[in-house]
mmCIF file of C-alpha atoms in Angstrom:
data_model
loop_
_atom_site.group_PDB
_atom_site.id
_atom_site.type_symbol
_atom_site.label_atom_id
_atom_site.label_comp_id
_atom_site.label_asym_id
_atom_site.label_seq_id
_atom_site.Cartn_x
_atom_site.Cartn_y
_atom_site.Cartn_z
ATOM 1 C CA MET U 957 -68.644 -16.300 -146.660
ATOM 2 C CA ALA U 958 -69.124 -18.242 -149.870
ATOM 3 C CA GLU U 959 -71.229 -21.040 -148.364
ATOM 4 C CA LYS U 960 -74.779 -19.813 -147.827
ATOM 5 C CA ARG U 961 -76.766 -23.053 -147.989
ATOM 6 C CA ARG U 962 -76.157 -24.446 -144.498
ATOM 7 C CA PRO U 963 -75.908 -23.160 -140.901
ATOM 8 C CA GLN U 964 -72.428 -22.044 -139.893
ATOM 9 C CA ASP U 965 -70.636 -20.855 -136.770
ATOM 10 C CA GLY U 966 -67.544 -18.714 -136.512
ATOM 11 C CA ARG U 967 -65.733 -16.029 -134.568
ATOM 12 C CA ILE U 968 -64.167 -12.656 -135.313
ATOM 13 C CA LYS U 969 -61.762 -10.688 -133.127
ATOM 14 C CA ILE U 970 -61.871 -6.899 -133.206
ATOM 15 C CA ARG U 971 -60.237 -4.109 -131.205
ATOM 16 C CA LYS U 972 -62.070 -1.333 -129.421
ATOM 17 C CA PRO U 973 -60.844 2.290 -129.533
ATOM 18 C CA ASP U 974 -58.919 1.651 -126.299
ATOM 19 C CA ASN U 975 -57.034 -1.151 -128.137
ATOM 20 C CA GLN U 976 -58.716 -3.880 -126.100
ATOM 21 C CA GLU U 977 -59.590 -7.061 -127.962
ATOM 22 C CA VAL U 978 -63.220 -8.217 -128.124
ATOM 23 C CA GLU U 979 -64.455 -11.411 -129.723
ATOM 24 C CA LEU U 980 -67.649 -11.677 -131.771
ATOM 25 C CA ARG U 981 -69.337 -15.068 -132.067
ATOM 26 C CA LEU U 982 -71.303 -15.516 -135.316
ATOM 27 C CA ALA U 983 -74.071 -17.967 -136.151
ATOM 28 C CA THR U 984 -75.727 -17.998 -139.583
ATOM 29 C CA LEU U 985 -78.867 -19.773 -140.740
ATOM 30 C CA PRO U 986 -80.321 -19.956 -144.270
ATOM 31 C CA THR U 987 -83.920 -18.717 -144.493
ATOM 32 C CA ALA U 988 -86.451 -18.161 -147.270
ATOM 33 C CA PHE U 989 -85.404 -14.502 -147.567
ATOM 34 C CA GLY U 990 -81.643 -14.939 -147.224
ATOM 35 C CA GLU U 991 -79.188 -15.664 -144.451
ATOM 36 C CA GLU U 992 -80.024 -14.798 -140.868
ATOM 37 C CA MET U 993 -77.042 -13.849 -138.709
ATOM 38 C CA VAL U 994 -76.719 -13.423 -134.963
ATOM 39 C CA LEU U 995 -73.665 -11.891 -133.260
ATOM 40 C CA ARG U 996 -72.750 -12.447 -129.611
ATOM 41 C CA ILE U 997 -70.223 -10.152 -127.975
ATOM 42 C CA PHE U 998 -67.630 -11.714 -125.674
ATOM 43 C CA ASP U 999 -65.767 -9.026 -123.785
ATOM 44 C CA PRO U 1000 -62.997 -10.374 -121.483
ATOM 45 C CA ASP U 1001 -63.808 -7.657 -118.938
ATOM 46 C CA VAL U 1002 -67.370 -8.948 -118.743
ATOM 47 C CA LEU U 1003 -66.482 -12.635 -118.543
ATOM 48 C CA LEU U 1004 -64.109 -12.319 -115.592
ATOM 49 C CA LYS U 1005 -65.516 -10.449 -112.613
ATOM 50 C CA SER U 1006 -65.330 -10.610 -108.858
ATOM 51 C CA TYR U 1007 -68.242 -11.990 -106.873
ATOM 52 C CA GLU U 1008 -69.077 -8.442 -105.791
ATOM 53 C CA GLN U 1009 -69.258 -7.305 -109.420
ATOM 54 C CA LEU U 1010 -71.516 -10.256 -110.203
ATOM 55 C CA GLY U 1011 -73.937 -9.034 -107.562
ATOM 56 C CA PHE U 1012 -73.369 -11.702 -104.912
ATOM 57 C CA SER U 1013 -74.402 -10.626 -101.441
ATOM 58 C CA ARG U 1014 -72.109 -11.370 -98.509
ATOM 59 C CA GLU U 1015 -74.234 -14.365 -97.532
ATOM 60 C CA ASP U 1016 -74.248 -15.627 -101.134
ATOM 61 C CA ARG U 1017 -70.464 -15.337 -101.320
ATOM 62 C CA GLU U 1018 -70.000 -17.251 -98.092
ATOM 63 C CA ARG U 1019 -72.337 -20.031 -99.211
ATOM 64 C CA TRP U 1020 -70.787 -20.221 -102.688
ATOM 65 C CA ASN U 1021 -67.234 -20.254 -101.338
ATOM 66 C CA GLY U 1022 -68.213 -23.017 -98.931
ATOM 67 C CA ILE U 1023 -69.583 -25.139 -101.770
ATOM 68 C CA SER U 1024 -66.962 -24.458 -104.450
ATOM 69 C CA GLY U 1025 -64.085 -24.734 -101.974
ATOM 70 C CA ARG U 1026 -64.695 -28.429 -101.319
ATOM 71 C CA PRO U 1027 -61.995 -30.847 -102.576
ATOM 72 C CA HIS U 1028 -64.327 -33.108 -104.563
ATOM 73 C CA GLY U 1029 -67.909 -33.293 -105.774
ATOM 74 C CA ILE U 1030 -70.103 -31.593 -108.377
ATOM 75 C CA VAL U 1031 -71.107 -27.920 -108.315
ATOM 76 C CA LEU U 1032 -73.725 -26.831 -110.852
ATOM 77 C CA VAL U 1033 -74.916 -23.458 -112.136
ATOM 78 C CA THR U 1034 -78.305 -23.575 -113.822
ATOM 79 C CA ALA U 1035 -80.216 -20.938 -115.776
ATOM 80 C CA PRO U 1036 -81.756 -20.317 -119.199
ATOM 81 C CA THR U 1037 -79.498 -19.478 -122.132
ATOM 82 C CA GLY U 1038 -77.735 -16.131 -121.836
ATOM 83 C CA SER U 1039 -78.031 -15.815 -118.064
ATOM 84 C CA GLY U 1040 -74.312 -15.643 -117.276
ATOM 85 C CA LYS U 1041 -73.634 -19.239 -116.225
ATOM 86 C CA ILE U 1042 -70.189 -19.409 -117.819
ATOM 87 C CA THR U 1043 -69.311 -15.971 -116.437
ATOM 88 C CA THR U 1044 -70.023 -17.248 -112.929
ATOM 89 C CA LEU U 1045 -67.945 -20.384 -113.520
ATOM 90 C CA TYR U 1046 -64.984 -18.419 -114.916
ATOM 91 C CA SER U 1047 -65.045 -16.080 -111.933
ATOM 92 C CA THR U 1048 -65.228 -19.072 -109.589
ATOM 93 C CA LEU U 1049 -62.306 -20.816 -111.281
ATOM 94 C CA LYS U 1050 -60.260 -17.618 -111.139
ATOM 95 C CA GLN U 1051 -60.874 -17.431 -107.390
ATOM 96 C CA LEU U 1052 -59.870 -21.081 -106.945
ATOM 97 C CA ALA U 1053 -56.868 -21.172 -109.284
ATOM 98 C CA THR U 1054 -53.451 -21.275 -107.625
ATOM 99 C CA PRO U 1055 -50.050 -22.462 -108.897
ATOM 100 C CA GLU U 1056 -50.513 -25.627 -106.824
ATOM 101 C CA LEU U 1057 -53.852 -26.584 -108.422
ATOM 102 C CA ASN U 1058 -54.355 -28.051 -111.884
ATOM 103 C CA VAL U 1059 -57.507 -26.317 -113.125
ATOM 104 C CA CYS U 1060 -58.815 -27.850 -116.354
ATOM 105 C CA THR U 1061 -61.695 -26.849 -118.604
ATOM 106 C CA ILE U 1062 -63.501 -28.684 -121.393
ATOM 107 C CA GLU U 1063 -65.462 -26.189 -123.474
ATOM 108 C CA ASP U 1064 -67.392 -25.817 -126.699
ATOM 109 C CA PRO U 1065 -66.255 -23.248 -127.553
ATOM 110 C CA ILE U 1066 -63.596 -21.734 -125.293
ATOM 111 C CA GLU U 1067 -65.242 -18.488 -124.211
ATOM 112 C CA MET U 1068 -62.095 -16.799 -122.917
ATOM 113 C CA VAL U 1069 -58.438 -17.822 -122.938
ATOM 114 C CA GLU U 1070 -57.058 -17.744 -119.390
ATOM 115 C CA PRO U 1071 -53.387 -18.686 -118.746
ATOM 116 C CA ALA U 1072 -54.249 -19.971 -115.256
ATOM 117 C CA PHE U 1073 -56.425 -22.747 -116.743
ATOM 118 C CA ASN U 1074 -55.595 -25.760 -118.915
ATOM 119 C CA GLN U 1075 -58.337 -25.335 -121.506
ATOM 120 C CA MET U 1076 -59.459 -27.858 -124.112
ATOM 121 C CA GLN U 1077 -61.639 -27.094 -127.132
ATOM 122 C CA LEU U 1078 -64.055 -29.758 -128.357
ATOM 123 C CA GLN U 1079 -63.731 -30.945 -131.943
ATOM 124 C CA THR U 1080 -66.826 -32.810 -133.043
ATOM 125 C CA ASN U 1081 -65.352 -33.497 -136.489
ATOM 126 C CA ILE U 1082 -62.952 -35.980 -134.849
ATOM 127 C CA ASP U 1083 -65.493 -37.182 -132.253
ATOM 128 C CA LEU U 1084 -63.879 -35.206 -129.420
ATOM 129 C CA THR U 1085 -67.118 -34.607 -127.528
ATOM 130 C CA LEU U 1086 -67.647 -33.424 -123.960
ATOM 131 C CA ALA U 1087 -67.824 -36.982 -122.639
ATOM 132 C CA ALA U 1088 -64.807 -38.039 -124.698
ATOM 133 C CA GLY U 1089 -62.890 -35.007 -123.434
ATOM 134 C CA VAL U 1090 -63.450 -35.763 -119.746
ATOM 135 C CA ARG U 1091 -61.981 -39.263 -119.925
ATOM 136 C CA PRO U 1092 -58.418 -38.248 -120.944
ATOM 137 C CA ARG U 1093 -58.599 -35.269 -118.574
ATOM 138 C CA LEU U 1094 -58.874 -37.679 -115.660
ATOM 139 C CA ARG U 1095 -55.424 -39.000 -116.566
ATOM 140 C CA GLN U 1096 -53.867 -35.513 -116.452
ATOM 141 C CA ASP U 1097 -53.876 -35.245 -112.637
ATOM 142 C CA PRO U 1098 -56.608 -32.563 -112.471
ATOM 143 C CA ASP U 1099 -57.714 -30.956 -109.231
ATOM 144 C CA ILE U 1100 -60.648 -29.006 -110.665
ATOM 145 C CA ILE U 1101 -62.507 -29.782 -113.898
ATOM 146 C CA MET U 1102 -64.923 -27.363 -115.517
ATOM 147 C CA ILE U 1103 -67.270 -28.936 -118.080
ATOM 148 C CA GLY U 1104 -68.937 -26.286 -120.215
ATOM 149 C CA GLU U 1105 -72.342 -27.970 -120.156
ATOM 150 C CA ILE U 1106 -73.841 -31.321 -119.198
ATOM 151 C CA ARG U 1107 -75.848 -32.096 -122.322
ATOM 152 C CA ASP U 1108 -76.323 -35.852 -122.371
ATOM 153 C CA MET U 1109 -76.102 -39.048 -120.350
ATOM 154 C CA ALA U 1110 -72.489 -39.756 -121.323
ATOM 155 C CA THR U 1111 -71.293 -36.349 -120.098
ATOM 156 C CA ALA U 1112 -73.338 -36.628 -116.897
ATOM 157 C CA GLU U 1113 -71.876 -40.072 -116.180
ATOM 158 C CA MET U 1114 -68.311 -38.813 -116.704
ATOM 159 C CA ALA U 1115 -68.950 -35.852 -114.382
ATOM 160 C CA VAL U 1116 -70.212 -38.203 -111.657
ATOM 161 C CA GLN U 1117 -67.281 -40.558 -112.201
ATOM 162 C CA ALA U 1118 -64.793 -37.685 -111.943
ATOM 163 C CA ALA U 1119 -66.382 -36.515 -108.691
ATOM 164 C CA LEU U 1120 -66.332 -40.035 -107.235
ATOM 165 C CA MET U 1121 -62.631 -40.275 -108.126
ATOM 166 C CA GLY U 1122 -61.898 -37.267 -105.911
ATOM 167 C CA HIS U 1123 -62.055 -34.306 -108.301
ATOM 168 C CA LEU U 1124 -64.056 -31.092 -108.031
ATOM 169 C CA VAL U 1125 -66.318 -30.742 -111.078
ATOM 170 C CA LEU U 1126 -68.028 -27.488 -112.051
ATOM 171 C CA SER U 1127 -70.592 -27.405 -114.845
ATOM 172 C CA THR U 1128 -73.860 -25.933 -116.110
ATOM 173 C CA LEU U 1129 -77.329 -27.188 -116.982
ATOM 174 C CA HIS U 1130 -80.271 -25.573 -118.761
ATOM 175 C CA THR U 1131 -83.087 -25.666 -116.212
ATOM 176 C CA ASN U 1132 -85.344 -22.975 -114.793
ATOM 177 C CA ASP U 1133 -84.577 -23.565 -111.118
ATOM 178 C CA ALA U 1134 -82.344 -25.551 -108.790
ATOM 179 C CA PRO U 1135 -84.808 -28.381 -107.944
ATOM 180 C CA SER U 1136 -85.366 -29.053 -111.658
ATOM 181 C CA THR U 1137 -81.650 -29.795 -111.975
ATOM 182 C CA ILE U 1138 -82.018 -32.980 -109.930
ATOM 183 C CA THR U 1139 -84.941 -34.037 -112.114
ATOM 184 C CA ARG U 1140 -82.904 -33.291 -115.237
ATOM 185 C CA LEU U 1141 -79.972 -35.410 -114.039
ATOM 186 C CA MET U 1142 -82.338 -38.306 -113.374
ATOM 187 C CA GLU U 1143 -83.867 -37.866 -116.841
ATOM 188 C CA LEU U 1144 -80.351 -38.141 -118.276
ATOM 189 C CA GLY U 1145 -80.036 -41.532 -116.596
ATOM 190 C CA ILE U 1146 -78.154 -40.786 -113.366
ATOM 191 C CA PRO U 1147 -79.572 -42.811 -110.429
ATOM 192 C CA PRO U 1148 -80.545 -40.966 -107.218
ATOM 193 C CA TYR U 1149 -77.702 -42.380 -105.099
ATOM 194 C CA PRO U 1150 -74.772 -41.008 -107.208
ATOM 195 C CA ILE U 1151 -76.542 -37.646 -107.370
ATOM 196 C CA ARG U 1152 -76.835 -37.526 -103.597
ATOM 197 C CA ALA U 1153 -73.238 -38.697 -103.160
ATOM 198 C CA THR U 1154 -71.627 -36.211 -105.550
ATOM 199 C CA VAL U 1155 -73.722 -33.032 -105.977
ATOM 200 C CA LEU U 1156 -72.504 -30.449 -103.458
ATOM 201 C CA GLY U 1157 -74.729 -27.584 -104.468
ATOM 202 C CA ILE U 1158 -76.765 -26.022 -107.263
ATOM 203 C CA MET U 1159 -77.119 -22.318 -107.969
ATOM 204 C CA ALA U 1160 -79.951 -21.019 -110.149
ATOM 205 C CA GLN U 1161 -79.300 -17.492 -111.383
ATOM 206 C CA ARG U 1162 -80.839 -14.773 -113.527
ATOM 207 C CA LEU U 1163 -79.583 -11.525 -114.989
ATOM 208 C CA THR U 1164 -81.017 -8.371 -113.458
ATOM 209 C CA ARG U 1165 -81.562 -5.101 -115.241
ATOM 210 C CA ASN U 1166 -79.060 -2.327 -114.612
ATOM 211 C CA LEU U 1167 -79.616 1.360 -115.138
ATOM 212 C CA CYS U 1168 -77.711 2.928 -118.009
ATOM 213 C CA PRO U 1169 -74.564 4.509 -116.525
ATOM 214 C CA HIS U 1170 -74.809 7.408 -119.000
ATOM 215 C CA CYS U 1171 -78.461 8.453 -118.668
ATOM 216 C CA LYS U 1172 -79.534 7.372 -115.173
ATOM 217 C CA MET U 1173 -80.643 10.139 -112.786
ATOM 218 C CA VAL U 1174 -80.887 10.421 -109.019
ATOM 219 C CA CYS U 1175 -84.446 10.024 -107.759
ATOM 220 C CA GLU U 1176 -85.735 10.453 -104.221
ATOM 221 C CA PRO U 1177 -89.043 8.530 -104.041
ATOM 222 C CA ASP U 1178 -91.682 9.396 -101.486
ATOM 223 C CA GLU U 1179 -93.074 6.753 -99.148
ATOM 224 C CA HIS U 1180 -95.982 5.840 -101.454
ATOM 225 C CA ALA U 1181 -93.720 5.352 -104.491
ATOM 226 C CA TRP U 1182 -91.284 3.268 -102.446
ATOM 227 C CA LYS U 1183 -94.046 0.958 -101.170
ATOM 228 C CA THR U 1184 -95.328 0.511 -104.722
ATOM 229 C CA LEU U 1185 -91.878 -0.482 -105.977
ATOM 230 C CA THR U 1186 -90.997 -2.802 -103.093
ATOM 231 C CA GLN U 1187 -94.409 -4.245 -102.215
ATOM 232 C CA PRO U 1188 -93.437 -7.918 -102.888
ATOM 233 C CA TRP U 1189 -90.481 -7.629 -100.487
ATOM 234 C CA ARG U 1190 -91.936 -5.145 -97.970
ATOM 235 C CA ALA U 1191 -88.603 -3.362 -97.758
ATOM 236 C CA PRO U 1192 -88.540 -0.347 -95.422
ATOM 237 C CA LEU U 1193 -87.900 3.118 -96.811
ATOM 238 C CA PRO U 1194 -84.158 3.900 -96.455
ATOM 239 C CA LYS U 1195 -83.480 6.544 -93.822
ATOM 240 C CA LYS U 1196 -81.577 8.786 -96.231
ATOM 241 C CA PHE U 1197 -84.857 9.433 -98.029
#
């Protein structure tokens, strides 16, 4: 890259040894000691998973299917950055997508190309913002609209308008918990009544640590060790131990 004086974003596609394509998202920033670069890995196998692979319990799946299966309204996934919000939305859209439904997305950027969705990439250089992208989408006979993120008042207003017009809207917000999402929408300028009339449900999620599949070992804890590990939940010692 010849330009080193200003922040830049870009993407690179590479192939793994098994010939599968993986996308790298780059972000550079000029600093006093040179350019700082961060790479994010976007693996299609990671972005599109079943609810079971995402770690949803049976009760969670039933509740989530009940919310996301409604014909109109707003469904929100909230979490800090890097907590898998878009992964959850992609998996949800994949479950909902059928040949009879027009599933549309408005993203910045498009995280994964999926033939079952009608995906639109934002272009800020021509003022095609999230809010500006929702408006023409409403004229394309959509059944389900996924907005990558509700960032400002204009986008929030368009999401509410789309829901009131009879569309199902899925989106994300950056909040720490589900109740804070309502507060955030009100801070963006949405009155309480439209929130109550359109928001079907909010899911706050976090990533959990997984053991390394290559170096994990079987361990049979005794009763004392088990109580120490599970004290906050008071889970009983499994019978197999």
